[in-house]
Coordinates of C-alpha atoms and ligand atoms in Angstrom, one line a residue:
M1 CA -1.7 16.1 -3.4
I2 CA -5.1 15.7 -1.7
T3 CA -7.2 18.9 -1.6
E4 CA -9.0 20.2 1.5
E5 CA -12.3 19.5 -0.3
Q6 CA -11.2 15.8 -1.0
F7 CA -10.3 15.3 2.7
R8 CA -13.6 16.7 3.9
E9 CA -15.6 14.7 1.4
A10 CA -13.8 11.5 2.3
A11 CA -14.2 12.1 6.0
S12 CA -18.0 12.7 5.6
L13 CA -18.3 9.5 3.5
L14 CA -16.6 7.6 6.3
R15 CA -19.0 9.1 8.9
E16 CA -21.9 8.1 6.6
G17 CA -20.7 4.5 6.6
K18 CA -19.2 4.5 3.1
L19 CA -15.8 3.3 2.0
V20 CA -12.8 5.4 1.1
A21 CA -9.4 4.2 -0.3
F22 CA -6.5 6.2 1.3
P23 CA -2.7 6.2 1.2
T24 CA -0.5 5.0 4.1
E25 CA 3.3 4.6 4.2
T26 CA 2.9 0.8 3.6
V27 CA 0.2 0.2 1.0
Y28 CA -3.2 1.9 0.1
G29 CA -6.0 1.0 2.5
L30 CA -9.7 0.5 2.1
A31 CA -11.2 2.4 5.0
A32 CA -14.5 2.2 6.9
N33 CA -15.6 3.5 10.2
A34 CA -14.4 0.7 12.5
L35 CA -17.3 1.3 14.9
N36 CA -20.0 0.7 12.2
S37 CA -20.5 -3.0 11.6
D38 CA -22.5 -2.4 8.4
A39 CA -19.7 -0.3 6.9
V40 CA -17.1 -2.9 7.9
A41 CA -19.2 -5.6 6.3
R42 CA -19.0 -3.7 3.1
I43 CA -15.2 -4.0 3.2
F44 CA -15.4 -7.8 3.2
E45 CA -18.0 -7.6 0.4
V46 CA -16.0 -5.2 -1.9
K47 CA -12.7 -7.2 -1.3
G48 CA -14.3 -10.6 -1.6
R49 CA -12.5 -11.3 1.7
P50 CA -13.5 -14.2 3.9
S51 CA -15.0 -13.1 7.2
F52 CA -12.5 -15.1 9.2
D53 CA -9.7 -12.7 8.2
P54 CA -9.6 -9.9 10.8
L55 CA -8.9 -6.2 10.0
I56 CA -6.5 -3.7 11.4
V57 CA -7.9 -0.6 13.1
H58 CA -6.1 2.6 12.3
I59 CA -5.8 5.6 14.7
A60 CA -4.6 9.1 14.3
N61 CA -2.8 9.4 17.7
A62 CA -0.7 6.9 19.6
A63 CA -2.4 8.1 22.8
D64 CA -5.8 6.8 21.5
L65 CA -4.6 3.2 21.7
R66 CA -6.0 2.8 25.3
K67 CA -9.5 3.8 24.2
W68 CA -9.8 0.6 22.2
V69 CA -7.9 -2.0 24.1
E70 CA -8.2 -3.4 27.6
E71 CA -4.5 -3.6 28.5
V72 CA -1.1 -2.9 27.0
P73 CA 1.8 -5.1 28.3
E74 CA 5.1 -3.4 28.8
S75 CA 6.8 -5.0 25.8
I76 CA 4.1 -3.8 23.5
Q77 CA 4.1 -0.3 25.1
K78 CA 7.8 -0.1 24.3
I79 CA 7.1 -1.0 20.7
V80 CA 4.4 1.6 20.4
D81 CA 6.5 4.3 22.0
E82 CA 9.4 3.5 19.7
F83 CA 7.8 2.8 16.3
W84 CA 4.5 4.8 16.2
P85 CA 3.5 6.4 14.1
G86 CA 4.9 3.7 11.8
P87 CA 4.4 0.4 9.9
I88 CA 3.7 -1.9 12.9
S89 CA 0.3 -3.1 14.2
V90 CA -0.1 -4.4 17.7
V91 CA -2.6 -7.1 18.7
L92 CA -4.2 -6.6 22.1
P93 CA -7.4 -7.6 24.0
K94 CA -10.2 -5.4 22.5
T95 CA -12.7 -3.3 24.4
A96 CA -16.4 -4.1 23.8
T97 CA -16.8 -1.0 21.6
I98 CA -14.9 -2.7 18.8
P99 CA -17.4 -4.7 16.8
D100 CA -16.8 -8.5 16.5
I101 CA -16.9 -8.3 12.7
V102 CA -13.7 -6.2 12.7
T103 CA -11.8 -8.9 14.6
S104 CA -13.5 -11.9 13.0
G105 CA -14.9 -12.8 16.4
S106 CA -11.4 -12.7 18.1
P107 CA -11.2 -11.1 21.6
T108 CA -8.1 -9.3 20.3
V109 CA -7.8 -6.4 17.9
A110 CA -4.8 -5.2 15.7
I111 CA -4.2 -1.5 16.0
R112 CA -1.9 0.8 14.1
C113 CA -1.0 4.5 13.9
P114 CA 0.3 5.1 10.4
D115 CA 3.4 7.2 9.6
H116 CA 1.6 9.1 6.9
I117 CA 0.3 12.7 7.4
A118 CA -2.6 12.4 4.9
A119 CA -3.7 9.1 6.5
R120 CA -3.7 10.5 10.0
R121 CA -5.4 13.7 8.8
L122 CA -8.3 11.6 7.3
I123 CA -8.7 9.6 10.5
D124 CA -8.7 12.7 12.6
L125 CA -11.3 14.5 10.4
A126 CA -13.5 11.4 10.4
G127 CA -13.4 11.4 14.2
V128 CA -13.6 7.6 14.4
P129 CA -11.1 4.7 14.3
I130 CA -10.7 3.3 10.8
A131 CA -10.8 -0.4 9.9
A132 CA -8.6 -0.8 6.8
P133 CA -7.2 -3.8 4.9
S134 CA -5.1 -3.3 1.9
A135 CA -7.3 -1.9 -0.9
N136 CA -7.0 -4.9 -3.3
R137 CA -9.3 -7.8 -4.2
F138 CA -8.7 -10.7 -1.7
G139 CA -5.6 -12.7 -2.5
C140 CA -4.3 -10.3 -5.1
I141 CA -1.3 -8.0 -5.0
S142 CA -1.5 -5.1 -2.6
P143 CA -1.8 -1.6 -4.1
T144 CA 1.1 0.9 -3.7
T145 CA -0.4 3.6 -5.9
A146 CA -3.9 5.0 -6.2
Q147 CA -4.0 3.8 -9.8
H148 CA -3.6 0.2 -8.6
V149 CA -6.7 0.7 -6.4
R150 CA -8.7 2.1 -9.2
E151 CA -7.8 -0.8 -11.5
Q152 CA -9.0 -3.4 -9.0
L153 CA -11.8 -1.8 -7.0
G154 CA -12.8 0.9 -9.5
D155 CA -16.4 1.9 -9.1
A156 CA -17.0 0.0 -5.8
V157 CA -15.2 2.8 -3.8
P158 CA -16.8 6.3 -4.0
S159 CA -13.5 8.0 -3.1
V160 CA -9.8 7.2 -3.8
L161 CA -7.4 9.7 -2.2
D162 CA -4.2 9.9 -4.2
D163 CA -1.0 10.9 -2.5
G164 CA 1.5 9.1 -4.8
P165 CA 3.4 5.9 -4.3
C166 CA 3.8 4.4 -0.8
K167 CA 7.3 4.7 0.6
V168 CA 7.6 1.5 2.5
G169 CA 5.8 -0.7 0.0
V170 CA 5.1 -3.8 2.1
E171 CA 2.4 -4.0 4.8
S172 CA 2.9 -3.3 8.5
T173 CA 4.5 -5.8 10.8
V174 CA 1.8 -7.4 13.0
V175 CA 2.9 -8.2 16.5
G176 CA 1.2 -9.7 19.6
Y177 CA 2.5 -11.3 22.8
D178 CA 2.6 -14.5 24.7
G179 CA 3.6 -13.9 28.3
N180 CA 6.7 -11.8 28.0
R181 CA 7.6 -12.9 24.5
V182 CA 6.7 -10.8 21.5
I183 CA 5.2 -12.8 18.6
I184 CA 5.6 -11.6 15.0
Y185 CA 2.4 -12.7 13.2
R186 CA 3.4 -11.0 9.9
P187 CA 6.8 -9.6 9.0
G188 CA 6.5 -6.1 7.6
G189 CA 7.8 -2.6 7.5
I190 CA 9.4 -2.6 11.0
T191 CA 12.1 -5.3 11.0
R192 CA 12.5 -8.2 13.4
E193 CA 16.0 -6.9 14.1
A194 CA 14.7 -3.5 15.2
I195 CA 12.0 -5.1 17.4
E196 CA 14.5 -7.5 19.0
G197 CA 16.8 -4.6 19.6
L198 CA 14.1 -3.2 21.8
V199 CA 12.4 -6.1 23.5
G200 CA 14.8 -9.1 23.1
K201 CA 14.1 -12.4 21.3
T202 CA 10.8 -12.7 19.4
F203 CA 8.8 -15.6 18.0
L204 CA 8.0 -15.7 14.3
A205 CA 4.5 -17.2 14.0
G206 CA 4.2 -20.2 11.9
T207 CA 8.0 -20.6 11.7
D208 CA 9.4 -20.8 15.2
D209 CA 8.1 -23.8 17.1
Q210 CA 4.9 -23.7 19.0
S211 CA 4.0 -20.1 18.3
P212 CA 0.4 -19.7 17.1
S213 CA -0.1 -18.4 13.6
S214 CA -2.2 -15.3 13.0
P215 CA -5.9 -15.7 12.1
G216 CA -6.4 -14.9 8.5
Q217 CA -2.7 -15.3 7.5
L218 CA -3.4 -17.6 4.5
T219 CA -0.5 -19.2 2.7
K220 CA -1.7 -18.1 -0.7
H221 CA -1.9 -14.4 -0.8
Y222 CA -0.4 -11.4 -2.6
A223 CA -0.5 -13.5 -5.7
P224 CA -0.1 -12.5 -9.4
R225 CA -2.2 -14.5 -11.9
T226 CA 1.0 -15.7 -13.6
P227 CA 2.6 -18.7 -11.8
L228 CA 5.5 -17.4 -9.7
V229 CA 8.4 -19.6 -8.4
I230 CA 11.2 -18.7 -6.2
S231 CA 14.5 -20.0 -7.6
A232 CA 18.2 -19.3 -7.4
D233 CA 19.0 -21.3 -10.5
P234 CA 19.8 -20.2 -14.0
I235 CA 17.2 -21.4 -16.6
S236 CA 17.8 -23.3 -19.8
P237 CA 16.2 -21.1 -22.5
S238 CA 13.3 -22.5 -24.4
H239 CA 11.9 -21.0 -27.6
D240 CA 8.2 -20.9 -26.9
E241 CA 8.1 -20.0 -23.2
R242 CA 7.9 -16.4 -22.0
I243 CA 9.6 -16.1 -18.7
G244 CA 9.9 -13.1 -16.4
L245 CA 12.6 -12.4 -13.8
L246 CA 12.2 -10.6 -10.5
T247 CA 15.6 -9.9 -9.1
L248 CA 17.4 -7.4 -6.9
S249 CA 19.9 -5.8 -9.2
E250 CA 21.9 -6.4 -12.4
E251 CA 25.1 -7.0 -10.3
S252 CA 23.4 -9.6 -8.1
E253 CA 21.9 -11.5 -11.0
I254 CA 23.5 -15.0 -11.6
D255 CA 21.9 -15.7 -15.0
S256 CA 22.2 -14.2 -18.4
L257 CA 19.3 -11.9 -18.9
S258 CA 18.8 -12.8 -22.6
P259 CA 16.4 -15.8 -22.0
Y260 CA 14.0 -13.6 -20.1
S261 CA 11.1 -11.8 -21.8
K262 CA 10.9 -9.2 -19.1
V263 CA 13.2 -8.4 -16.2
E264 CA 12.4 -6.3 -13.1
F265 CA 15.2 -5.1 -10.8
L266 CA 14.0 -4.3 -7.3
S267 CA 16.9 -2.2 -6.3
P268 CA 19.8 -1.2 -8.6
E269 CA 21.8 -0.4 -5.4
G270 CA 21.0 -3.8 -3.8
S271 CA 19.0 -2.2 -1.0
L272 CA 16.4 -4.4 0.7
T273 CA 14.5 -1.2 1.8
E274 CA 14.3 0.0 -1.8
A275 CA 13.4 -3.5 -3.0
A276 CA 10.4 -3.7 -0.6
A277 CA 9.2 -0.3 -1.8
N278 CA 9.3 -1.6 -5.4
L279 CA 8.1 -5.2 -4.9
F280 CA 4.4 -5.1 -5.5
A281 CA 4.5 -2.6 -8.5
A282 CA 7.2 -4.8 -10.1
M283 CA 5.1 -7.9 -9.5
R284 CA 2.1 -6.2 -11.2
R285 CA 4.2 -5.2 -14.2
L286 CA 5.4 -8.7 -14.6
D287 CA 1.9 -10.0 -14.2
A288 CA 0.7 -7.7 -17.0
A289 CA 3.4 -8.9 -19.4
E290 CA 1.7 -12.0 -20.6
L291 CA 4.3 -14.3 -19.3
D292 CA 4.1 -18.1 -18.9
R293 CA 5.8 -17.9 -15.5
I294 CA 7.8 -15.5 -13.3
I295 CA 11.0 -16.5 -11.6
A296 CA 11.8 -14.6 -8.4
R297 CA 15.2 -14.6 -6.9
P298 CA 15.4 -15.2 -3.1
V299 CA 16.8 -12.3 -1.1
P300 CA 18.6 -12.6 2.3
E301 CA 16.0 -12.9 5.1
T302 CA 17.5 -10.0 7.1
N303 CA 15.8 -6.6 7.7
L304 CA 13.2 -6.0 5.0
G305 CA 14.2 -9.1 3.3
L306 CA 12.1 -11.1 5.8
A307 CA 8.9 -9.4 4.7
I308 CA 9.9 -9.6 1.0
M309 CA 10.5 -13.4 1.2
D310 CA 7.2 -13.8 3.2
R311 CA 5.3 -12.0 0.4
L312 CA 7.2 -14.0 -2.4
R313 CA 6.4 -17.3 -0.7
R314 CA 2.7 -16.4 -0.5
A315 CA 2.8 -15.2 -4.1
S316 CA 4.3 -18.6 -5.1
A317 CA 1.8 -20.8 -3.2
R318 CA -0.7 -22.5 -5.5
Ligands
TXA401 O1 0.2 -2.0 6.4 C1 -0.9 -2.5 6.7 O2 -1.1 -3.1 7.7 C2 -2.1 -2.2 5.7 C3 -2.4 -0.7 5.7 C4 -3.7 -0.4 4.9 O3 -2.5 -0.2 7.0 N1 -3.2 -3.0 6.1 C5 -3.2 -4.4 5.9 O4 -4.3 -5.0 6.3 O5 -2.2 -5.0 5.5 P1 -4.7 -6.5 5.8 O6 -6.1 -6.6 6.2 O7 -4.4 -6.7 4.4 O8 -3.9 -7.4 6.7 C6 -4.3 -7.5 8.1 C7 -3.7 -8.8 8.7 C8 -4.7 -9.9 8.8 O9 -4.6 -10.7 7.6 C9 -4.2 -10.7 10.0 O10 -3.2 -11.6 9.6 C10 -3.6 -9.6 10.9 O11 -3.5 -8.5 10.1 N2 -4.5 -9.4 12.0 C11 -5.5 -8.5 12.1 N3 -6.2 -8.6 13.3 C12 -5.5 -9.6 14.0 C13 -5.7 -10.2 15.3 N4 -6.7 -9.8 16.1 N5 -4.9 -11.2 15.6 C14 -3.9 -11.6 14.8 N6 -3.6 -11.1 13.6 C15 -4.5 -10.1 13.2
MG402 MG1 -3.9 -7.5 2.5

């Protein structure tokens, strides 16, 4: 629970150009006033994030979208009407009021209206659009609890609003467009199937041919310190190696559990939605278990499985 006092304090910090960590339905974000270049620069500094990786601007009301973008094509308008507030960000030509530092110099800006009452309340009280990446050090696992934020960013952030664990657990889907075709730059909380049900066939950036990949979408990302490999094979137990296992459920597991020093089940019921919500916290627990390596089982790339596999691939990139 966030008290009135905490909301007011956080909103005034934002207006003063300070940073605040806040909950959303996807992951915790590190917020700054998007219209204040100095405040936004501080996000890059605190995260250790390269300046070529653009930020998402968060708004409290879907109707505010048009204040910050020059145009909204029909396909993107349909997406906004259907899924906002929700875990999807739309990339559109920005107005001149959005500072270049927010978009890493790109003429487009990613905008999202989160499906989280406390997040929208904070943005509303601050009275400005909020630039917010995930509240982790660059390249590390995204935070799904306020405790995760405190562990990584600690004293660098004057206020961390705590509203419990995030219910979606993976970041927003990032979409843009190319002519009439919607491009998925990053798979996330709103599934490709749901988007295609609305606007027809989409491109998946970096995978489907000839579609541009998103600025700042680096291969290595969301990574634990412990080496992580994606594998569907059983292991031959060795005495002196400590191996962790990240798998969907006990029923789905193909190997005996005894060779593994630590096992994390993402969803006892085998639900990809539940698995997404548990993914980052489970990766953190494995990373803290002093293992030599982590084996992650692949999941089907349908629905939230597409975002889960995207994050696992980035976590396994060395
Ligand atoms: O769920 C989320 O989106 C979370 C919460 C806090 O809202 N935020 C988040 O932000 O994941 P971040 O900074 O960790 O990821 C933003 C990604 C960038 O890495 C980039 O790939 C994409 O969004 N992006 C931002 N602006 C873009 C643009 N103008 N064109 C293409 N992609 C963009
Ligand atoms: Mg991030």
